[in-house]
PDB file of C-alpha atoms in Angstrom:
ATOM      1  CA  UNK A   1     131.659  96.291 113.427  1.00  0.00           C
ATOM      2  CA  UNK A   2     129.153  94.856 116.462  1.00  0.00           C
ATOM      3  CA  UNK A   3     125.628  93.667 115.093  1.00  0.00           C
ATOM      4  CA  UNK A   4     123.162  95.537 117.008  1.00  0.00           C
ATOM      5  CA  UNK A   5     122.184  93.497 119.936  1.00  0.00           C
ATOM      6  CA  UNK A   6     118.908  94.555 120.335  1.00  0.00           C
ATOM      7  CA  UNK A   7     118.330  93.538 116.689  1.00  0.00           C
ATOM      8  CA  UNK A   8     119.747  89.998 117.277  1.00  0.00           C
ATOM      9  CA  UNK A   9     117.202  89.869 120.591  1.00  0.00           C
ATOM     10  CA  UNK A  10     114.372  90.408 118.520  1.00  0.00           C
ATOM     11  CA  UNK A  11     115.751  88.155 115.411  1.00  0.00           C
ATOM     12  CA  UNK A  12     115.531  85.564 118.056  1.00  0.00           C
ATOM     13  CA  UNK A  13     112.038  85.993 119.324  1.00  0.00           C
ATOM     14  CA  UNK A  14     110.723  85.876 115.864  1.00  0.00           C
ATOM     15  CA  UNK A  15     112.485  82.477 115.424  1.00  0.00           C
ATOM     16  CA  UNK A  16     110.788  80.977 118.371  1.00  0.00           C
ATOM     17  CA  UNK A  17     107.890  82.403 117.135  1.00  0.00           C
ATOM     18  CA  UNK A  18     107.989  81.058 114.185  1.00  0.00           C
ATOM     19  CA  UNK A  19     108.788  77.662 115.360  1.00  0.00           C
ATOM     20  CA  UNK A  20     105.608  78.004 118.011  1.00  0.00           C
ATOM     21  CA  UNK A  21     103.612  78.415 114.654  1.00  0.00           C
ATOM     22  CA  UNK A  22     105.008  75.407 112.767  1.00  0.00           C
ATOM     23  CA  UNK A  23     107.279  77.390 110.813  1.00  0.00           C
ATOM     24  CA  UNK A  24     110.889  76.676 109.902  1.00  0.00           C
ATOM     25  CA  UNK A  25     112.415  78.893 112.656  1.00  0.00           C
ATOM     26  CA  UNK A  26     114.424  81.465 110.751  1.00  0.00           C
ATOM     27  CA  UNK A  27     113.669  85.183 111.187  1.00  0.00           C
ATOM     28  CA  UNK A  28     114.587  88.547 109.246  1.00  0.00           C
ATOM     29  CA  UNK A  29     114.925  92.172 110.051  1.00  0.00           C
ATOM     30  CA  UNK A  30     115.384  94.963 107.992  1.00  0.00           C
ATOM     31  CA  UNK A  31     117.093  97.549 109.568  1.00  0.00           C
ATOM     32  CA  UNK A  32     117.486 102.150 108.735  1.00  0.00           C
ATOM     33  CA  UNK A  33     120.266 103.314 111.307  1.00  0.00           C
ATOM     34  CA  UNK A  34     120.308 100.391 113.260  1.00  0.00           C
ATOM     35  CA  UNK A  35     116.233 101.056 114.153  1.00  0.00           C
ATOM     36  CA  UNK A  36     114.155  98.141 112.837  1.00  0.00           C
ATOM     37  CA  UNK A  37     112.274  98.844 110.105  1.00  0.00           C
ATOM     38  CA  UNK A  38     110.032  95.659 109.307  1.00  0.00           C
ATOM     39  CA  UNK A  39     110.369  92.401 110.822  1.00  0.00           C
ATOM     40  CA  UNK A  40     109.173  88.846 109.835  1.00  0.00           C
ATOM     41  CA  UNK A  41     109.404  84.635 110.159  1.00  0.00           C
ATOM     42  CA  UNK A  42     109.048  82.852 106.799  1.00  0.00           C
ATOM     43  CA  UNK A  43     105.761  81.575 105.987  1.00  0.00           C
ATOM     44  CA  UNK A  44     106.348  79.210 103.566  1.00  0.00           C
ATOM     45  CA  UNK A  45     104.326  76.593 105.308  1.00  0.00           C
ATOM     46  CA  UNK A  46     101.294  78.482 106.223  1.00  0.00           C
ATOM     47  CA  UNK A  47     100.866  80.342 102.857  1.00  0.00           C
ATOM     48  CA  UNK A  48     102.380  77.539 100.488  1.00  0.00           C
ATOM     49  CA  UNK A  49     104.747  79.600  99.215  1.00  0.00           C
ATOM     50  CA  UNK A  50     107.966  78.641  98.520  1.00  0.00           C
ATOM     51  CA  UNK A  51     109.412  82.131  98.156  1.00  0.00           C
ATOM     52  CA  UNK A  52     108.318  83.306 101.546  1.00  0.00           C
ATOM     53  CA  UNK A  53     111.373  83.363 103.107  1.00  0.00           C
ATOM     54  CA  UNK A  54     111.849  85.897 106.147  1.00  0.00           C
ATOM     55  CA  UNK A  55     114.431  87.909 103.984  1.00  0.00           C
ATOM     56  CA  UNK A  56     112.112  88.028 100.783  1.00  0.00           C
ATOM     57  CA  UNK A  57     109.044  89.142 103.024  1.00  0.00           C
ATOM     58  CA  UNK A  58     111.036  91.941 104.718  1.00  0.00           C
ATOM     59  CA  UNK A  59     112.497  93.218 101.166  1.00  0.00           C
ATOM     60  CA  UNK A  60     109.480  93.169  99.573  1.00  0.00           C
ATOM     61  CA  UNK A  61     107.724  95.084 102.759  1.00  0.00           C
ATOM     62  CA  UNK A  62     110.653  97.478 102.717  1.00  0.00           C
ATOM     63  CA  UNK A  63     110.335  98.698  98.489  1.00  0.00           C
ATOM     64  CA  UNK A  64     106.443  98.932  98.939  1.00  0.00           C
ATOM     65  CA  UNK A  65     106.925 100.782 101.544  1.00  0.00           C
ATOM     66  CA  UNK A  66     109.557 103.287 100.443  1.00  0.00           C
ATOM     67  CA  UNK A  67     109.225 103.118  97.053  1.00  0.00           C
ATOM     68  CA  UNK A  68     112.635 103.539  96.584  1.00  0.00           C
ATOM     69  CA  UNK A  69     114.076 101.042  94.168  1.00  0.00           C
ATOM     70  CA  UNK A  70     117.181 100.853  95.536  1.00  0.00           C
ATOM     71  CA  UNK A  71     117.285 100.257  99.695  1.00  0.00           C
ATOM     72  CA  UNK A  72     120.847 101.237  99.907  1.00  0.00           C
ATOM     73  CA  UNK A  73     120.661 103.036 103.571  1.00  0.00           C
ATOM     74  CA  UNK A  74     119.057  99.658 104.973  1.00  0.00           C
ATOM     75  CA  UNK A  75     120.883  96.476 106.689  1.00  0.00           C
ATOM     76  CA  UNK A  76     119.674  92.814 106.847  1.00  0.00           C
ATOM     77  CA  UNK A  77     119.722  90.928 109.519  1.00  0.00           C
ATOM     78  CA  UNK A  78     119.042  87.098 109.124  1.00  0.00           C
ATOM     79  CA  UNK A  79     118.962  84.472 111.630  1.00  0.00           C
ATOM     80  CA  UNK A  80     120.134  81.859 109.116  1.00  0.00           C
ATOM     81  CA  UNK A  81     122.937  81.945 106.192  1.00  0.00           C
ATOM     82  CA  UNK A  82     120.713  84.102 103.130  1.00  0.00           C
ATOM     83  CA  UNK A  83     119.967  81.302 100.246  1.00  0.00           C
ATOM     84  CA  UNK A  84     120.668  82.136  96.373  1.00  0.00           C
ATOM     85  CA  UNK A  85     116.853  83.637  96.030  1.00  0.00           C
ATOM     86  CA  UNK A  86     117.434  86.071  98.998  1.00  0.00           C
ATOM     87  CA  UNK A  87     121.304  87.101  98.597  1.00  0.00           C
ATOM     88  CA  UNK A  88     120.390  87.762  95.072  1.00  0.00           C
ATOM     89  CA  UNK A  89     117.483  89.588  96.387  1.00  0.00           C
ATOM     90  CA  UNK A  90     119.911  91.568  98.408  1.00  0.00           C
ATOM     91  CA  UNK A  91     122.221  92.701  95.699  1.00  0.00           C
ATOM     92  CA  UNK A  92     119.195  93.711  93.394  1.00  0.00           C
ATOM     93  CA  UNK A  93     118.408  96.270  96.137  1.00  0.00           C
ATOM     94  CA  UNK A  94     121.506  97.343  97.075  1.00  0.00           C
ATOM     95  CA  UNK A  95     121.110  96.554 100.418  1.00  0.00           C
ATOM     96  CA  UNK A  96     124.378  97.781 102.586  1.00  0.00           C
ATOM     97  CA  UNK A  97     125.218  95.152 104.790  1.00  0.00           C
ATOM     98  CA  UNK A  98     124.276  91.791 105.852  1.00  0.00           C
ATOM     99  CA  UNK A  99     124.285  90.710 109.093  1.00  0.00           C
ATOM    100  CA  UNK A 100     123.395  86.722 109.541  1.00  0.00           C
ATOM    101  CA  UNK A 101     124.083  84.196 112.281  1.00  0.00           C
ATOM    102  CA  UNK A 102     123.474  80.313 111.539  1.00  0.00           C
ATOM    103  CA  UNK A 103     125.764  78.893 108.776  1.00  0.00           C
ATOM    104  CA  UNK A 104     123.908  76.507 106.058  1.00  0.00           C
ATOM    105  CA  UNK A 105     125.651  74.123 104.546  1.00  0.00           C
ATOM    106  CA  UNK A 106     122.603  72.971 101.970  1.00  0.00           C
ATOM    107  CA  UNK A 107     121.102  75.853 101.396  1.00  0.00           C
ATOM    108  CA  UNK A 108     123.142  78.891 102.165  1.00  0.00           C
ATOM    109  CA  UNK A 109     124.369  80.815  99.341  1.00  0.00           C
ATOM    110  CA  UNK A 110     127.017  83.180 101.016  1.00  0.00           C
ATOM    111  CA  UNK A 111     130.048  81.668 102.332  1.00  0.00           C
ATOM    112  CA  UNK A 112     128.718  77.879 101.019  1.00  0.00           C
ATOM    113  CA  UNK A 113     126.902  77.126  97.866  1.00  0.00           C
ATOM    114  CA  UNK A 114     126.522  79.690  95.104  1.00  0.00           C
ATOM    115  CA  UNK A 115     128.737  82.243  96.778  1.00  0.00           C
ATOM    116  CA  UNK A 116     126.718  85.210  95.470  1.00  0.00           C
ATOM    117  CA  UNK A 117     128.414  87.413  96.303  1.00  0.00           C
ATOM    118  CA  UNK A 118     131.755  86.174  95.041  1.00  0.00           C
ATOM    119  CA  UNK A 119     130.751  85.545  91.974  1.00  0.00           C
ATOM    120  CA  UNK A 120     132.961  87.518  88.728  1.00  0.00           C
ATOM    121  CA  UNK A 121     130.752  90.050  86.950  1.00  0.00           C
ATOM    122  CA  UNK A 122     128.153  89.852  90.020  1.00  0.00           C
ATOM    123  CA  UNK A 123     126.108  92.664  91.133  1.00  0.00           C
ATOM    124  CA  UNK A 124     126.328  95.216  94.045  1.00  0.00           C
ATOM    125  CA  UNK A 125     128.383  93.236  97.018  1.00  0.00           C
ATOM    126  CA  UNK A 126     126.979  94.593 100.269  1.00  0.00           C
ATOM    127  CA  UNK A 127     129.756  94.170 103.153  1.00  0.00           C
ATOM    128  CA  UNK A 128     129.168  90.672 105.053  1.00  0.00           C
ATOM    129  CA  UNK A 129     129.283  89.693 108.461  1.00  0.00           C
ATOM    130  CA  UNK A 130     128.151  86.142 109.220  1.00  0.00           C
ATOM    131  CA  UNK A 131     128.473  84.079 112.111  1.00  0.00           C
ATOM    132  CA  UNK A 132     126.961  85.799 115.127  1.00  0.00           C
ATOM    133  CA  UNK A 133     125.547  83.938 117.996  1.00  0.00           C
ATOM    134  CA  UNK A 134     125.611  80.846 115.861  1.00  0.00           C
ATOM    135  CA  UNK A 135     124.881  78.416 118.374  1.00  0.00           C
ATOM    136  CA  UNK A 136     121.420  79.378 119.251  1.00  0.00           C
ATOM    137  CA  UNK A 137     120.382  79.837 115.455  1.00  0.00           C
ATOM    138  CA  UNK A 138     121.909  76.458 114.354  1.00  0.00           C
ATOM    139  CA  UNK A 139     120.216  75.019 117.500  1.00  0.00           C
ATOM    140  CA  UNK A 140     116.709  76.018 117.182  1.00  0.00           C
ATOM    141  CA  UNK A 141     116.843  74.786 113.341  1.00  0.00           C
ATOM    142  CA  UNK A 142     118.339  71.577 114.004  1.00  0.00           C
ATOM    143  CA  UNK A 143     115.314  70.619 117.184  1.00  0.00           C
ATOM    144  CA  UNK A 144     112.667  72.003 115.231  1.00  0.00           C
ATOM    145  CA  UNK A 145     113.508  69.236 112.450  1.00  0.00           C
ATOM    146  CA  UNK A 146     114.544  66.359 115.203  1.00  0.00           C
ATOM    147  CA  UNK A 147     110.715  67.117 116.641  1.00  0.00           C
ATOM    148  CA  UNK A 148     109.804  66.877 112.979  1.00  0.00           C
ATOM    149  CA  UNK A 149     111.108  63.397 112.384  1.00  0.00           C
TER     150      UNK A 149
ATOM    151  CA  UNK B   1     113.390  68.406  72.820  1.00  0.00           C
ATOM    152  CA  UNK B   2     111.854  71.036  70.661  1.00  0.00           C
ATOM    153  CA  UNK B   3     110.751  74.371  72.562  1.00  0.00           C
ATOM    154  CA  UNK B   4     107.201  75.117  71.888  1.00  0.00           C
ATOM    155  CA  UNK B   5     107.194  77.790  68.737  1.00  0.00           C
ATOM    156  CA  UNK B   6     103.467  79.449  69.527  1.00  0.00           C
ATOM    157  CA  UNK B   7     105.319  79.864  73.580  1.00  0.00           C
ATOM    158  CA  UNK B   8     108.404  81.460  71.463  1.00  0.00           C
ATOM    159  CA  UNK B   9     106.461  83.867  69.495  1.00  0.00           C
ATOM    160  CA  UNK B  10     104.483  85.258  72.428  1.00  0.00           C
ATOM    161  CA  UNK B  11     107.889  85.748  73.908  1.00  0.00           C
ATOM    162  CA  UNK B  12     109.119  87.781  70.936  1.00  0.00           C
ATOM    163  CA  UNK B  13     105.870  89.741  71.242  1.00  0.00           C
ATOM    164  CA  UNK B  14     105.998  90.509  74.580  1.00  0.00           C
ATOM    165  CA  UNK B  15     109.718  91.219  74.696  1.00  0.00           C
ATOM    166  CA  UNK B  16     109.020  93.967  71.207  1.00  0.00           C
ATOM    167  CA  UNK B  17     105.903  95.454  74.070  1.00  0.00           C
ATOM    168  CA  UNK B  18     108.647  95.967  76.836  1.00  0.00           C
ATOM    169  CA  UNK B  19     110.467  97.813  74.600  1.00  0.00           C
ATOM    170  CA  UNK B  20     107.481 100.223  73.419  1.00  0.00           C
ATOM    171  CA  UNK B  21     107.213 100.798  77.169  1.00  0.00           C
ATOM    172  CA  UNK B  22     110.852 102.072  77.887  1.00  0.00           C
ATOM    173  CA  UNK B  23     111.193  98.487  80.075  1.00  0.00           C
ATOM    174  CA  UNK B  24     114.253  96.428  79.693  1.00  0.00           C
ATOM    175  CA  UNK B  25     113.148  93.456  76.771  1.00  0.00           C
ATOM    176  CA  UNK B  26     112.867  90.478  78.895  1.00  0.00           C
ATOM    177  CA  UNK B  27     109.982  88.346  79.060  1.00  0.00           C
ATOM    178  CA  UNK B  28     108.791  84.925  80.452  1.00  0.00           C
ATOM    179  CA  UNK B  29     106.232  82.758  80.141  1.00  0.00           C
ATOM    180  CA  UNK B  30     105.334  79.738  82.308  1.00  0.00           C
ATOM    181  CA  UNK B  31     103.371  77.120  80.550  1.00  0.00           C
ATOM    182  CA  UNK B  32     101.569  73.475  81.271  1.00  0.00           C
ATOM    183  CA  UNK B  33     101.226  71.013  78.634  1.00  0.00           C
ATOM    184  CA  UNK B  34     102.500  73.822  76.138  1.00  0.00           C
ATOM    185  CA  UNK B  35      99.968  75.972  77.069  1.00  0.00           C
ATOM    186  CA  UNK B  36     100.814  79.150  78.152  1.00  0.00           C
ATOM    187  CA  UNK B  37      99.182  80.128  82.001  1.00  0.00           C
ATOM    188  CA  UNK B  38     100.536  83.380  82.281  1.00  0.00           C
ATOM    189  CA  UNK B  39     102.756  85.800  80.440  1.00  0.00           C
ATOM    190  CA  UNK B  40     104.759  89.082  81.277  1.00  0.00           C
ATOM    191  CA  UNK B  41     107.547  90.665  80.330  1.00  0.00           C
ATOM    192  CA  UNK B  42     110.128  92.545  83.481  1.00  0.00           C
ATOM    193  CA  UNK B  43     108.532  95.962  85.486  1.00  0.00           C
ATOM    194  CA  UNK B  44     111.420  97.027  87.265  1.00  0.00           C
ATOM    195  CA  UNK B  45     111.521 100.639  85.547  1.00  0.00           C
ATOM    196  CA  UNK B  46     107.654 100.875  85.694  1.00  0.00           C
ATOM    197  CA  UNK B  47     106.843  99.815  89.251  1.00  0.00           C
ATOM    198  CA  UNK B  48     110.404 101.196  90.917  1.00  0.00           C
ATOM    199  CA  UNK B  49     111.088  97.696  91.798  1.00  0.00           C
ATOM    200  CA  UNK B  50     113.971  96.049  90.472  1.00  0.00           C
ATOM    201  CA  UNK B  51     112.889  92.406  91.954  1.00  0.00           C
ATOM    202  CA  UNK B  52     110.041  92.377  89.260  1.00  0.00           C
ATOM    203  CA  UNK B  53     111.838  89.953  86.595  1.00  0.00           C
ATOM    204  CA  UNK B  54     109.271  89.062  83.850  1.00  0.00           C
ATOM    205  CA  UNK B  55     110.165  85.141  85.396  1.00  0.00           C
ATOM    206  CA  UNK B  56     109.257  86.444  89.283  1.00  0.00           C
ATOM    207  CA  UNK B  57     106.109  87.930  87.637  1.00  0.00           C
ATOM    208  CA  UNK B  58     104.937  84.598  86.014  1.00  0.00           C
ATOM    209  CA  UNK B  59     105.853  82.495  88.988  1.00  0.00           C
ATOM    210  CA  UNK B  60     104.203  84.428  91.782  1.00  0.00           C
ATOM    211  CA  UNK B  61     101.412  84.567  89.732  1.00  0.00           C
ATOM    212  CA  UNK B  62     101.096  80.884  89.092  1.00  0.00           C
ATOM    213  CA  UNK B  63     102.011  80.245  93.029  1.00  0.00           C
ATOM    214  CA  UNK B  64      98.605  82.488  93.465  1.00  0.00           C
ATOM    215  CA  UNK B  65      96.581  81.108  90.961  1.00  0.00           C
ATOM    216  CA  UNK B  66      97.161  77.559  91.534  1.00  0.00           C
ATOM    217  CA  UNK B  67      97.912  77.618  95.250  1.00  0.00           C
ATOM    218  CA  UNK B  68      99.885  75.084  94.698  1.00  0.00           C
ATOM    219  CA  UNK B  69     103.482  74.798  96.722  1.00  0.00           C
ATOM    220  CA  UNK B  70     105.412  73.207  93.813  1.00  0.00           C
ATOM    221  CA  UNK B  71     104.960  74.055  90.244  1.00  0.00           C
ATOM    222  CA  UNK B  72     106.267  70.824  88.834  1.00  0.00           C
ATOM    223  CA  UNK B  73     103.848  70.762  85.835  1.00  0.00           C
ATOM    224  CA  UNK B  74     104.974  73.248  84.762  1.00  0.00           C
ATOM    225  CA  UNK B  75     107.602  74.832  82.315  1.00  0.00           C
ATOM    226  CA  UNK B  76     109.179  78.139  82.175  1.00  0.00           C
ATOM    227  CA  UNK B  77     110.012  80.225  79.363  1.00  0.00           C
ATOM    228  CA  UNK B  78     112.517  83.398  79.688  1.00  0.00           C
ATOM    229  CA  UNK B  79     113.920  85.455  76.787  1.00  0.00           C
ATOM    230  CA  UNK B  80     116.796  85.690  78.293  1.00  0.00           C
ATOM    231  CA  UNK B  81     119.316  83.582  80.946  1.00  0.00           C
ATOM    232  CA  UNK B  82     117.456  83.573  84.016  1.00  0.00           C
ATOM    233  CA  UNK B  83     119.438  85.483  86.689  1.00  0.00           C
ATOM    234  CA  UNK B  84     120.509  83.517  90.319  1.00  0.00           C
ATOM    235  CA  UNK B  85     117.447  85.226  91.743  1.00  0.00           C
ATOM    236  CA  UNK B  86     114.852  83.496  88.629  1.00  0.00           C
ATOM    237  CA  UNK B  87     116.840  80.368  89.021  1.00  0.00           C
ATOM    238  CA  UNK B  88     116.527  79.907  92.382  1.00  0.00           C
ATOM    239  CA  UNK B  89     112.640  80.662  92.151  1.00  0.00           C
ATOM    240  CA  UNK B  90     112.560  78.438  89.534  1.00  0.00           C
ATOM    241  CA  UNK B  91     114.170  75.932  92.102  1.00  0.00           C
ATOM    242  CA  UNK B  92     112.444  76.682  95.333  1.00  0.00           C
ATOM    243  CA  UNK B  93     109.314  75.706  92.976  1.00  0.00           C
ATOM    244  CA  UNK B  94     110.450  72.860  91.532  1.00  0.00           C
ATOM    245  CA  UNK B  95     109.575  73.861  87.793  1.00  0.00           C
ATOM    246  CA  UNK B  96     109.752  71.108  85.258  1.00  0.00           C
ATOM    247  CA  UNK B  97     111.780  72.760  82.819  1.00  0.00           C
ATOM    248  CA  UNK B  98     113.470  76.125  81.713  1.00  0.00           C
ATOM    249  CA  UNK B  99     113.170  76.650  78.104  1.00  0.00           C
ATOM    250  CA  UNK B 100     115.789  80.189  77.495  1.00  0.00           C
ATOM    251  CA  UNK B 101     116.611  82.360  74.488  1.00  0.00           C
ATOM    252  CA  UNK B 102     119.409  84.951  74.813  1.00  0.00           C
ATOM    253  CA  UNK B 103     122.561  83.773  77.277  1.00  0.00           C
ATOM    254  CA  UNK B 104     123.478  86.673  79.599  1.00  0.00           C
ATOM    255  CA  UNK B 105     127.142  86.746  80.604  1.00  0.00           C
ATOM    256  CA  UNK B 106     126.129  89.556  83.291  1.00  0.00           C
ATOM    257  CA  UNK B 107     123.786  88.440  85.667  1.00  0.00           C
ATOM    258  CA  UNK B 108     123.174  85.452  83.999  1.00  0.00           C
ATOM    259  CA  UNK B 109     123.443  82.190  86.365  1.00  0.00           C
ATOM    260  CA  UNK B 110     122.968  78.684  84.157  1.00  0.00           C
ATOM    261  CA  UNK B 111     125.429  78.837  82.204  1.00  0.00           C
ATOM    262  CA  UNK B 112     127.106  81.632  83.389  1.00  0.00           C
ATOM    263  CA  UNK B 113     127.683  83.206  86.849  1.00  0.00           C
ATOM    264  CA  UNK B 114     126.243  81.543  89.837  1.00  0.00           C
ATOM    265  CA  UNK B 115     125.279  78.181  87.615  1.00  0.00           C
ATOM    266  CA  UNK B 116     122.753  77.687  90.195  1.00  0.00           C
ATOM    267  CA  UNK B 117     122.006  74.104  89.323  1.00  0.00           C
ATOM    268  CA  UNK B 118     125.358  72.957  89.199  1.00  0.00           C
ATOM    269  CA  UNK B 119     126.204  73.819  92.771  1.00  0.00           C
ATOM    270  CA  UNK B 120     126.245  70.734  95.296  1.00  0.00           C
ATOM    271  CA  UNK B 121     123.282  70.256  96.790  1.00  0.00           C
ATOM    272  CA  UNK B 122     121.567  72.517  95.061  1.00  0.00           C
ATOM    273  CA  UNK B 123     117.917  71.979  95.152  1.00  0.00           C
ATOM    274  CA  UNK B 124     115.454  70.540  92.435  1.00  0.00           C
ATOM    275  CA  UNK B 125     116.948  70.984  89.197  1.00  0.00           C
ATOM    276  CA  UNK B 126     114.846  71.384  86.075  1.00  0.00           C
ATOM    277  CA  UNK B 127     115.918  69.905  82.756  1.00  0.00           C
ATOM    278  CA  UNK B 128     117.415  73.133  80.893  1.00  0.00           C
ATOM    279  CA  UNK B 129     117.503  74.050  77.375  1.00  0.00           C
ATOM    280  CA  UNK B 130     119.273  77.322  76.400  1.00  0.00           C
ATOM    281  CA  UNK B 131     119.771  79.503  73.341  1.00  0.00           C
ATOM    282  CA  UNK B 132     116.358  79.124  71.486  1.00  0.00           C
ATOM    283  CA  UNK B 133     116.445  81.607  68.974  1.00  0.00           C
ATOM    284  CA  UNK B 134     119.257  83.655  70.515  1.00  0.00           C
ATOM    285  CA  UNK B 135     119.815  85.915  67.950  1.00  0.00           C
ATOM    286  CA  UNK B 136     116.581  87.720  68.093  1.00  0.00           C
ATOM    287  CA  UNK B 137     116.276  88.055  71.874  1.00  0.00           C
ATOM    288  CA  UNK B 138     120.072  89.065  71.954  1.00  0.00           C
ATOM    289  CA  UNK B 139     119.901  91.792  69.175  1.00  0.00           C
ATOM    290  CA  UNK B 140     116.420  93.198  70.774  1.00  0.00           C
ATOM    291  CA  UNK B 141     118.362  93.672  73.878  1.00  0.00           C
ATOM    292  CA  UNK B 142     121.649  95.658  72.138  1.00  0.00           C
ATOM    293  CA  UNK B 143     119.461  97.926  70.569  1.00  0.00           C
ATOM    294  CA  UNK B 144     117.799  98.895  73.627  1.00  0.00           C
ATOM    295  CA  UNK B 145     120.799 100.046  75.384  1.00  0.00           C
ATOM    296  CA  UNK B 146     122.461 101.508  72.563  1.00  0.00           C
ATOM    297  CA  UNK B 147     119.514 103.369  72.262  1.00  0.00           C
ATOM    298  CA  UNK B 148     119.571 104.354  75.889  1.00  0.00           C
ATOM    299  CA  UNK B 149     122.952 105.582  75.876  1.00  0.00           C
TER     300      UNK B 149
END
């Protein structure tokens, strides 16, 4: 199973985006039949919201939008490793598969941390692929927080 | 540490209302110097939305209200065992403390599941106290699904 390329292209102009608008560069798409369906950077910094997380904001777009409570024909895509708030989000919705690309080791909640998804007794397990085009993802994070310093 | 009583009573009260309205009976409460800022109890069946936890209610709504980025005055409430997508809210804010009532070996994730703040590095974790008056909030939520069945 290939991620769609064309999502990944756009995953990465939202991170620069983000980034160009003081934003931690990470970037999430929400995808029907591999056609995007909402996009978004998070925008924790400029709304003060810690929940804002790209992932969160294109969830929450895609149930208002459909009303559907369960967004079972939809993908993810996330540039970075989903954390506990957003995998969980993911199995509440019954989201079909997850497509991410950076690893994170502090916050990431998939193949590190919490492990959502392997967890006994947890909820819906979308199918996982993690990993793509991780050196551009990683790299963008880790020089936005150098510049930072 | 004593859990404040008037903040457990509303909880009882608003859990007994969720009922009434055919929604699953879980409510929170987050509170500042034991006074209570905001109140609900979970949406999901009402609204279609199965991300609107009674805890994701009170904590967006105090993230509004107070515009604040971090909530660490103040304390949450929760009928039941906040799930890994509460507790990671509850994280992401850095709320004081977490003040439950039922345990929830299902989606549960303090005790149970996920145990969200006893992963390494984990963010901010919040002093926890667990099983305040569990055999109300437990019962209220047996009878509801035998009921449903």
């Amino acid at each position: 199973m290939l991620p769609n390329k064309k999502i990944i292209d756009e995953l990465k102009k939202l991170a620069i985006k983000a980034k160009n608008n003081n934003e931690v560069p990470i970037s999430a798409i929400i995808a029907k039949k591999n056609k995007i369906f909402f996009s978004a950077y998070n925008t924790c910094h400029k709304t003060n919201n810690p929940l804002n997380h790209a992932e969160m904001i294109v969830i929450n777009h895609a149930l208002k939008e459909t009303k559907q409570k369960f967004l079972n024909e939809f993908d993810i895509y996330s540039s970075l490793e989903p954390c506990a708030l957003c995998a969980s989000a993911i199995s509440f919705c019954r989201i079909k598969r997850i497509f991410f690309c950076a690893y994170d080791k502090k916050f990431g909640s998939i193949i590190n941390g919490a492990k959502i998804f392997k967890i006994k007794n947890a909820m819906y397990k979308p199918k996982i692929f993690g990993g793509i085009e991780e050196k551009f993802f990683s790299q963008i994070l880790k020089d936005f927080f150098k510049n930072k310093r």
